[in-house]
Short mmCIF file of C-alpha atoms and ligand atoms in Angstrom, two decimals:
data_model
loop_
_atom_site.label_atom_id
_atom_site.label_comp_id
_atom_site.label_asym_id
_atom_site.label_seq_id
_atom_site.Cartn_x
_atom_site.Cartn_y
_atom_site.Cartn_z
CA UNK A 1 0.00 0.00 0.00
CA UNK A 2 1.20 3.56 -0.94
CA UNK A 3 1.82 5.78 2.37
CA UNK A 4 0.80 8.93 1.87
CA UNK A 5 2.16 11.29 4.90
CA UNK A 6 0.95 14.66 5.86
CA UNK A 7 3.63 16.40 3.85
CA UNK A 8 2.79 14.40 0.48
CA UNK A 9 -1.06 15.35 1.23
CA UNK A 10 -0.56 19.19 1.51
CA UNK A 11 2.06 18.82 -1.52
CA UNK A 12 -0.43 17.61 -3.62
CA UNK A 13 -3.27 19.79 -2.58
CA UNK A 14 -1.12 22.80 -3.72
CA UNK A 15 -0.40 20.76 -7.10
CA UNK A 16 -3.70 19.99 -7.86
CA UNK A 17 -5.65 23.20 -6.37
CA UNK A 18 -3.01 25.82 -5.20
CA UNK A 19 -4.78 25.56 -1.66
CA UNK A 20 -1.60 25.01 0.69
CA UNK A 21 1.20 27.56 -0.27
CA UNK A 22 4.60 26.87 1.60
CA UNK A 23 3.96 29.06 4.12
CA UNK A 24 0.73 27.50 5.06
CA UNK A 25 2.04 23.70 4.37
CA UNK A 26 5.27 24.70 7.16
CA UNK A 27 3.06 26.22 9.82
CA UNK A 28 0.66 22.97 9.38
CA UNK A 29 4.05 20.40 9.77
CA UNK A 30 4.97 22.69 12.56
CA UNK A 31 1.75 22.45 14.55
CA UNK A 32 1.38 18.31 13.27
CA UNK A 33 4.62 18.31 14.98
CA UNK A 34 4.03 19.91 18.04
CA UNK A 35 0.53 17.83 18.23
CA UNK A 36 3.26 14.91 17.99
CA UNK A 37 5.42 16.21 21.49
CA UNK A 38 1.89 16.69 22.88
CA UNK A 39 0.61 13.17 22.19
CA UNK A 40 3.98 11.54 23.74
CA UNK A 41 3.81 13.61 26.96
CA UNK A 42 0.11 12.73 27.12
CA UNK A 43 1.04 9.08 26.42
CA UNK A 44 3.42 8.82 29.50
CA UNK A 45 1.18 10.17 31.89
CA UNK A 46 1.94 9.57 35.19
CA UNK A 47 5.69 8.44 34.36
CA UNK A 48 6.38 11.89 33.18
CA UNK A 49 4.61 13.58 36.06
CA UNK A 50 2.26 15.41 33.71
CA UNK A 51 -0.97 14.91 35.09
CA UNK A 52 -2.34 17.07 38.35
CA UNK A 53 -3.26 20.18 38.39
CA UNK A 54 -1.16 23.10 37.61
CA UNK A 55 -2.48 25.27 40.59
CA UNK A 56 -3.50 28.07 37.92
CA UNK A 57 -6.50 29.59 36.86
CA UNK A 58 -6.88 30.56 33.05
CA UNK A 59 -8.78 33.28 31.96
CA UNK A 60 -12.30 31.91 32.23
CA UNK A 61 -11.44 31.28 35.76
CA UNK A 62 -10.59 27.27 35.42
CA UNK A 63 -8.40 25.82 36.94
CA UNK A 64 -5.33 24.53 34.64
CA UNK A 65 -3.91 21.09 34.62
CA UNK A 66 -0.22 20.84 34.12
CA UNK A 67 -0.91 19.15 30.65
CA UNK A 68 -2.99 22.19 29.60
CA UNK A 69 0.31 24.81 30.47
CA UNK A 70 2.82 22.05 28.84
CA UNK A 71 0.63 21.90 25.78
CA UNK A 72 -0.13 25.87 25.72
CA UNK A 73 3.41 26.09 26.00
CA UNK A 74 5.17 23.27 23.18
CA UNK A 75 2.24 25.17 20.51
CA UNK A 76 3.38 28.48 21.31
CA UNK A 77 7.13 27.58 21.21
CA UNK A 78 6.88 25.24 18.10
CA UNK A 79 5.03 28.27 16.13
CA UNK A 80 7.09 31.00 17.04
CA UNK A 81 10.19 31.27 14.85
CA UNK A 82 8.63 29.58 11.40
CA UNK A 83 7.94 33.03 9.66
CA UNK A 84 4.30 32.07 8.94
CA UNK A 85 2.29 33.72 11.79
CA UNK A 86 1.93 37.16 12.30
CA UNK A 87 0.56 36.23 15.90
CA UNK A 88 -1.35 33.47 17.37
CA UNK A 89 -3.85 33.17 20.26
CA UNK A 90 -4.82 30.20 22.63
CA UNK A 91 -7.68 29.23 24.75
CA UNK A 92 -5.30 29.18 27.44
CA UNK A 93 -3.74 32.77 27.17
CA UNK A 94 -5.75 36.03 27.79
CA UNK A 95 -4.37 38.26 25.16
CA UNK A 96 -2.85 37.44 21.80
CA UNK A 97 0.65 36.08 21.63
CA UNK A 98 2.76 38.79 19.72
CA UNK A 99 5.89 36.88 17.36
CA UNK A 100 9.26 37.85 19.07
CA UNK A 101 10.80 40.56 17.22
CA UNK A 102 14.38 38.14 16.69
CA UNK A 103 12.01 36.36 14.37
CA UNK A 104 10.28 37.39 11.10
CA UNK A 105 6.30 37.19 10.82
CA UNK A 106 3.84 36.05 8.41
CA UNK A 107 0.07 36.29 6.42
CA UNK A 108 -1.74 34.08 8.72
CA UNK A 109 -3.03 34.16 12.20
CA UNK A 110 -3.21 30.36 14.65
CA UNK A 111 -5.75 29.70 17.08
CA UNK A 112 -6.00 26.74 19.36
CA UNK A 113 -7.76 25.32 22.11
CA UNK A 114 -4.23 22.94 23.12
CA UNK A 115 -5.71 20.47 25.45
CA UNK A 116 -9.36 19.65 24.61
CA UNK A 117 -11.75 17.60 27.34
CA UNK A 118 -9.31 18.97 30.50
CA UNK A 119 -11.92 16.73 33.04
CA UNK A 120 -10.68 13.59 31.03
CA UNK A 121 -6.97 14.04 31.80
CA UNK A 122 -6.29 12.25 34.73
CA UNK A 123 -8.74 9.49 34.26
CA UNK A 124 -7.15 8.14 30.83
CA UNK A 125 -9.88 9.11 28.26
CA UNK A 126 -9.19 10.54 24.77
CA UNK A 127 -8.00 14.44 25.29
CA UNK A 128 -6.92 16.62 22.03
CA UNK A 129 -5.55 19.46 20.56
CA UNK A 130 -7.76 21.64 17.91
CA UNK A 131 -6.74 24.32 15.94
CA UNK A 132 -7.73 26.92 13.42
CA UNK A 133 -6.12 29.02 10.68
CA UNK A 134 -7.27 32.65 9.65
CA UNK A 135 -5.25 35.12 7.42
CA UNK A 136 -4.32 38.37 9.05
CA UNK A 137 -6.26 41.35 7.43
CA UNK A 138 -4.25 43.07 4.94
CA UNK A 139 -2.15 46.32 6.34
CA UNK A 140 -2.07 44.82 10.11
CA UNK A 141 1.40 44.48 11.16
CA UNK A 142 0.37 44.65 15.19
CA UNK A 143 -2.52 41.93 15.16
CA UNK A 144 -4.29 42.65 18.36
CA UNK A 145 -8.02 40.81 19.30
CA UNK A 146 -10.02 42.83 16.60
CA UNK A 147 -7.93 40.91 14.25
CA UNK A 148 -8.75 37.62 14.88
CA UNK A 149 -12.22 38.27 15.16
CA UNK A 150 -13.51 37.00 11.66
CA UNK A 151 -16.45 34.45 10.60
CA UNK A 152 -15.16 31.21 10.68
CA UNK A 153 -16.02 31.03 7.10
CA UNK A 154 -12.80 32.50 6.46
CA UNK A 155 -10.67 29.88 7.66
CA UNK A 156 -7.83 28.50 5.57
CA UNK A 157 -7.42 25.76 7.02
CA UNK A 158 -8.52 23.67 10.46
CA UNK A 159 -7.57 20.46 12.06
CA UNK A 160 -7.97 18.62 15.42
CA UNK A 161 -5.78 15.54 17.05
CA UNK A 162 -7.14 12.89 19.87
CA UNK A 163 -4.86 11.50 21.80
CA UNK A 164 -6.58 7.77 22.14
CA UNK A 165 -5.78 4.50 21.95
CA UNK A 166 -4.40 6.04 18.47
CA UNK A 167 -3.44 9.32 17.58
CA UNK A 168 -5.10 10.77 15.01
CA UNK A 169 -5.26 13.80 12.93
CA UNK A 170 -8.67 15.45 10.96
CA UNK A 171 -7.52 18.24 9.12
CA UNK A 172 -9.77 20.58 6.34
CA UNK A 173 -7.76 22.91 3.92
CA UNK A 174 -11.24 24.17 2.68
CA UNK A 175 -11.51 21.18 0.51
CA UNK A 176 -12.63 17.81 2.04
CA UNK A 177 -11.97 16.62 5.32
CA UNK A 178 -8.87 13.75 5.87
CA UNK A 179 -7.78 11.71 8.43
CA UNK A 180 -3.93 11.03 9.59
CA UNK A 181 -3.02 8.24 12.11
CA UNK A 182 0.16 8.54 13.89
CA UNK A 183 3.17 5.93 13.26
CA UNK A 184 4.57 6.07 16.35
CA UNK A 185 7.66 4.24 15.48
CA UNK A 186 8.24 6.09 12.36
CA UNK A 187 6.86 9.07 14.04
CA UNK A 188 5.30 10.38 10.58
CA UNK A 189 1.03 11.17 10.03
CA UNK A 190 -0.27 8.88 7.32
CA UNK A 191 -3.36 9.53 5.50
CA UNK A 192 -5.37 6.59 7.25
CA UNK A 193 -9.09 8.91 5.36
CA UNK A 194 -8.57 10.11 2.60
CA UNK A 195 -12.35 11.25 2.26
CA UNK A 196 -14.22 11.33 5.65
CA UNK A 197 -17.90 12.36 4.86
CA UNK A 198 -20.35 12.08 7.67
CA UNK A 199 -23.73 9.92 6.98
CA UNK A 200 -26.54 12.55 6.81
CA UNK A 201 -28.82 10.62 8.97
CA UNK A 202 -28.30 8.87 12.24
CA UNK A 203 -29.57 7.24 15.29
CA UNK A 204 -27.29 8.93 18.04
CA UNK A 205 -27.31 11.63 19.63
CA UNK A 206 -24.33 13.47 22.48
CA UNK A 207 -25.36 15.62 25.18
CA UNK A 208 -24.94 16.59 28.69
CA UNK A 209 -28.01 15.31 30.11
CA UNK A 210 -27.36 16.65 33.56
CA UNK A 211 -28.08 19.94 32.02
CA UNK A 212 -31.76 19.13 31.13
CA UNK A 213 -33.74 21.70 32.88
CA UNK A 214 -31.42 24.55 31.86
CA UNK A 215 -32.54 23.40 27.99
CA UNK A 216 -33.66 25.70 26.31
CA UNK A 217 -37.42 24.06 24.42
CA UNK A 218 -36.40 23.22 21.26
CA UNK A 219 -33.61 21.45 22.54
CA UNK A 220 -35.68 19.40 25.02
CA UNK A 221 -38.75 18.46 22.60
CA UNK A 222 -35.58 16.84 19.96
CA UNK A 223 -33.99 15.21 23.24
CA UNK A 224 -37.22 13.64 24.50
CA UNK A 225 -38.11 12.67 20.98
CA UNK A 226 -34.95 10.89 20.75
CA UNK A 227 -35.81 9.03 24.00
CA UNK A 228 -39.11 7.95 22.56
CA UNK A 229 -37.21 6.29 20.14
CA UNK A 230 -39.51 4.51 17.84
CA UNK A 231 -42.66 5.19 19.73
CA UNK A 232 -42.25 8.44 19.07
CA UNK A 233 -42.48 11.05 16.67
CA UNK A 234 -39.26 10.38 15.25
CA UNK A 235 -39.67 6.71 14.99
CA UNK A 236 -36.62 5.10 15.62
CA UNK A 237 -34.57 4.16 17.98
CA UNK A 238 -31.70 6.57 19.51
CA UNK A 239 -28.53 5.79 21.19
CA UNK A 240 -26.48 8.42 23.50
CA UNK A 241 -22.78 8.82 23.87
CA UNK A 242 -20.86 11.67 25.39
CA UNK A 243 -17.34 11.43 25.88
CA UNK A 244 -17.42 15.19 27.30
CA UNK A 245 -14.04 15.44 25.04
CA UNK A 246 -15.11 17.30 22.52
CA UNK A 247 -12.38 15.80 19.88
CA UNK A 248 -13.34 12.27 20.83
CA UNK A 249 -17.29 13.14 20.42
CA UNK A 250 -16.60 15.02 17.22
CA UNK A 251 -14.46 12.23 16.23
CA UNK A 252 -16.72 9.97 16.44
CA UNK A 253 -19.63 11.57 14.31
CA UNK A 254 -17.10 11.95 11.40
CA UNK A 255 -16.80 8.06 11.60
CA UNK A 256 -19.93 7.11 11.92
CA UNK A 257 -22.93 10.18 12.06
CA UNK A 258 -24.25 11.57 15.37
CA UNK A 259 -25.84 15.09 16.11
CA UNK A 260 -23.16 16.82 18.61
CA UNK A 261 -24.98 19.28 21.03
CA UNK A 262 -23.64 21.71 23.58
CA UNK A 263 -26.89 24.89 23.50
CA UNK A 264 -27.34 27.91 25.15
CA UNK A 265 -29.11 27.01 28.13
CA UNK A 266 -30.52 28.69 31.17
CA UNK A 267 -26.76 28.21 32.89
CA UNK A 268 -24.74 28.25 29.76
CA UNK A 269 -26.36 31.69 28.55
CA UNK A 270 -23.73 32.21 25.76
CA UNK A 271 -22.96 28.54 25.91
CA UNK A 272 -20.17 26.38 26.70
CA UNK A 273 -17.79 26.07 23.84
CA UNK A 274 -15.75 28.59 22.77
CA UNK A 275 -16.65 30.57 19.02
CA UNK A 276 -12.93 30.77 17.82
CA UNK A 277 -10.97 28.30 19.05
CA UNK A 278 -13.71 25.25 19.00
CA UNK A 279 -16.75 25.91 17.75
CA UNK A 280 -15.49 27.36 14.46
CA UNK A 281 -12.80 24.93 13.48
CA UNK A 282 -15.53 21.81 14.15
CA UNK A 283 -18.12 23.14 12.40
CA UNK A 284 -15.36 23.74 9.24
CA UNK A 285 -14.42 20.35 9.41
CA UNK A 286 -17.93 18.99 9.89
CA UNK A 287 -19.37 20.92 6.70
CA UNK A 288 -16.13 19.77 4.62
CA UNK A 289 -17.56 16.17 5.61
CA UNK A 290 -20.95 16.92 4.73
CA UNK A 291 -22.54 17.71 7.85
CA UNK A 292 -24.20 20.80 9.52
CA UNK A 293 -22.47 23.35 12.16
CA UNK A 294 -25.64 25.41 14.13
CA UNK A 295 -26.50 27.55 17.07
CA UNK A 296 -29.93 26.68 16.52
CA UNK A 297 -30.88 29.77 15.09
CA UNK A 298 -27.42 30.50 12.85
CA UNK A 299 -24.61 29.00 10.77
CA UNK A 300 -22.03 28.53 13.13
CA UNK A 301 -19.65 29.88 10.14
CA UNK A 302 -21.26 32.80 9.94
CA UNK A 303 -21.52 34.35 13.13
CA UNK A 304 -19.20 37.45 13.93
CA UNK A 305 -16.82 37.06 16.94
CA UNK A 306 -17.22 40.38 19.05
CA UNK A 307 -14.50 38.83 21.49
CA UNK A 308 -11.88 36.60 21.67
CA UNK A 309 -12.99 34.17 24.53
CA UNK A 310 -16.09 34.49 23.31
CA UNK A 311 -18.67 31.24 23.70
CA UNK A 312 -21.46 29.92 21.63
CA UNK A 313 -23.40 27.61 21.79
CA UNK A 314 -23.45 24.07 19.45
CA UNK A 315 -25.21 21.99 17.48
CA UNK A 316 -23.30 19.91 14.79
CA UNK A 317 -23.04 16.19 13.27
CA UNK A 318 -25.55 14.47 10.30
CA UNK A 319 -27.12 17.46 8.40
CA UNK A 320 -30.74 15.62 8.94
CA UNK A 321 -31.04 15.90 12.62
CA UNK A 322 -28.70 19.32 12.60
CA UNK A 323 -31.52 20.64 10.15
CA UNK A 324 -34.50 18.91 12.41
CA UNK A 325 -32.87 20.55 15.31
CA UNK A 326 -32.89 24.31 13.65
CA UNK A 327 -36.63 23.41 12.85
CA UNK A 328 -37.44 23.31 16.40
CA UNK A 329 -35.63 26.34 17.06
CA UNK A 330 -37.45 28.45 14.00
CA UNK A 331 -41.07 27.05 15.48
CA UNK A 332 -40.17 28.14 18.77
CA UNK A 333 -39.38 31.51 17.65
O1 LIG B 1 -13.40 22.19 26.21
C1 LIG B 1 -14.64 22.07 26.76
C2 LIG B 1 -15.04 20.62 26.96
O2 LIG B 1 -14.11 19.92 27.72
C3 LIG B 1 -15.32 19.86 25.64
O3 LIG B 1 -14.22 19.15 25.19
C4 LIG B 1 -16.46 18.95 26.02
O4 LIG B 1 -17.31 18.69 24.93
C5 LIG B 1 -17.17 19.72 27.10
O5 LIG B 1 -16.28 20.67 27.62
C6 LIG B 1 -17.65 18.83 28.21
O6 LIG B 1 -18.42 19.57 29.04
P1 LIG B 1 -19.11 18.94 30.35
O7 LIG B 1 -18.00 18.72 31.32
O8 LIG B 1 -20.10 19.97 30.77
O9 LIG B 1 -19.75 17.65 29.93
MN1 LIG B 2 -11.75 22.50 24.86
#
């Protein structure tokens, strides 16, 4: 069988459709790299003394695990000196991280949420790194927040790796979604999907249940129609899975279909999820498999950021039941 690695894949996007310039193809090895050290200190675990908590808060006020700061800080490090950002901001970080002036800076600007599903750390359940690429608007050579604050429909490019019992890579460059396994040994990505699409129906569904009576109505007429399962409106069965990683949950719908939900809920008023550095990249990926990103009422993709940290609430997976769900949402009003 002919191994195609992550290098050979972006090569031959820029062949065939001038979609990964060298400048975007080295800050994508760079951060595939990184995503690499990340996976081996998360492999160790224990052994390495990586898991605990950091005794920090970030800026939403959580408190950080020391495999949140390590993987903040091997992203930040890794994508410093390439000459392809002109700055890059993380989940983990309160203000944009300016390029040191010893090293040049580029077109684009990095986002990333570096350790996705923090409560599954220390218990040994998939975790992940996601990330998302914008271009800096032209004439700004001090990116500050308003810079970053774009649609996500103007992503170049967005990816996401779990760290599970393999490692694995989904990455969009606006054309398709793929999927890259880890070897280990070799220590290269190989293109394990070459074209993931998502079935547009399914029969299961991933939610925090224990936030039912924060949902908002739409959200809990689908939900309890799912439960009804084939004596009810929907007529068929449901299943329910919820990883509460969002890489392994998101993962899993690109495999094999599921409707992802995180809402707006009584608690959750702007929801859970971050707009920029999850939210955005998933839904990318998701429509470049052929499913549906929502709040309920929008296009994830389409919604402008007014803030960096800002959160929003979620609704992705098999475009029937995203659709179904957005029904709900324009009957309620
Ligand atoms: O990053 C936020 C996150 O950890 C997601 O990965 C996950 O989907 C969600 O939070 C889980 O939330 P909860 O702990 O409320 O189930
Ligand atoms: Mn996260």
């Amino acid at each position: 069988m002919r191994r195609v690695t992550f290098t050979q894949y972006l090569v031959e996007q820029e062949r065939k459709r001038k979609t990964v310039p060298a400048e975007l193809r080295l800050l994508l090895e760079v951060i595939a790299r990184a995503c690499k050290a990340i996976s081996h200190a998360v492999g160790k675990g224990e052994l390495a003394d990586v898991l605990g908590a950091a005794g920090t808060d970030n800026v939403q006020g959580e408190a950080q695990k020391k495999l949140d700061v390590i993987s903040n800080e091997v992203l930040v490090e890794a994508n410093s000196w390439g000459g392809s950002l002109a700055a890059m901001a993380s989940e983990e970080m309160e203000e944009p991280y300016q390029i040191p002036n010893e090293y040049p800076k580029g077109r684009y600007l990095l986002l990333f949420d570096p350790l996705d599903g923090s409560s599954n750390i220390d218990v040994n359940v998939s975790i992940g790194t996601i990330f998302s690429i914008l271009e800096c608007p032209p004439d700004v050579t001090e990116p500050d927040e308003s810079s970053f604050l774009q649609p996500g429909a103007r992503q170049v490019a967005a990816g996401f790796a779990v760290y599970g019992p393999s490692t694995v890579m989904v990455l969009t460059v606006g054309h398709g979604t793929v999927g890259f396994t880890l070897d280990r040994e070799v220590g290269t990505w190989v293109l394990t999907q070459p074209r993931i699409e998502i079935p547009v129906s399914t029969k299961e569904f991933a939610i925090n249940t224990s936030n039912a009576r924060n949902w908002p109505a739409p959200v809990r007429r689908y939900i309890d129609e799912c439960v009804a399962g084939k004596d009810g409106p929907l007529g068929k069965d449901f299943n329910m899975r919820w990883v509460a990683s969002m890489v392994a949950d998101v993962y899993r719908i690109l495999t094999r279909g599921g409707i992802f939900m995180y809402p707006a809920d009584a608690k959750h008023k702007e929801g859970r999820l971050r707009l920029l550095y999850e939210a955005n990249p998933m839904a990318f990926i998701v429509e470049q498999a052929g499913g549906a990103a929502s709040t309920g009422t929008q296009r994830i993709l389409d919604v402008q950021p007014g803030k960096l940290h800002q959160r929003i609430g979620v609704i992705l997976g098999s475009s029937e039941e995203v659709r179904r769900v957005e029904g709900y949402y324009a009957q309620a009003g």
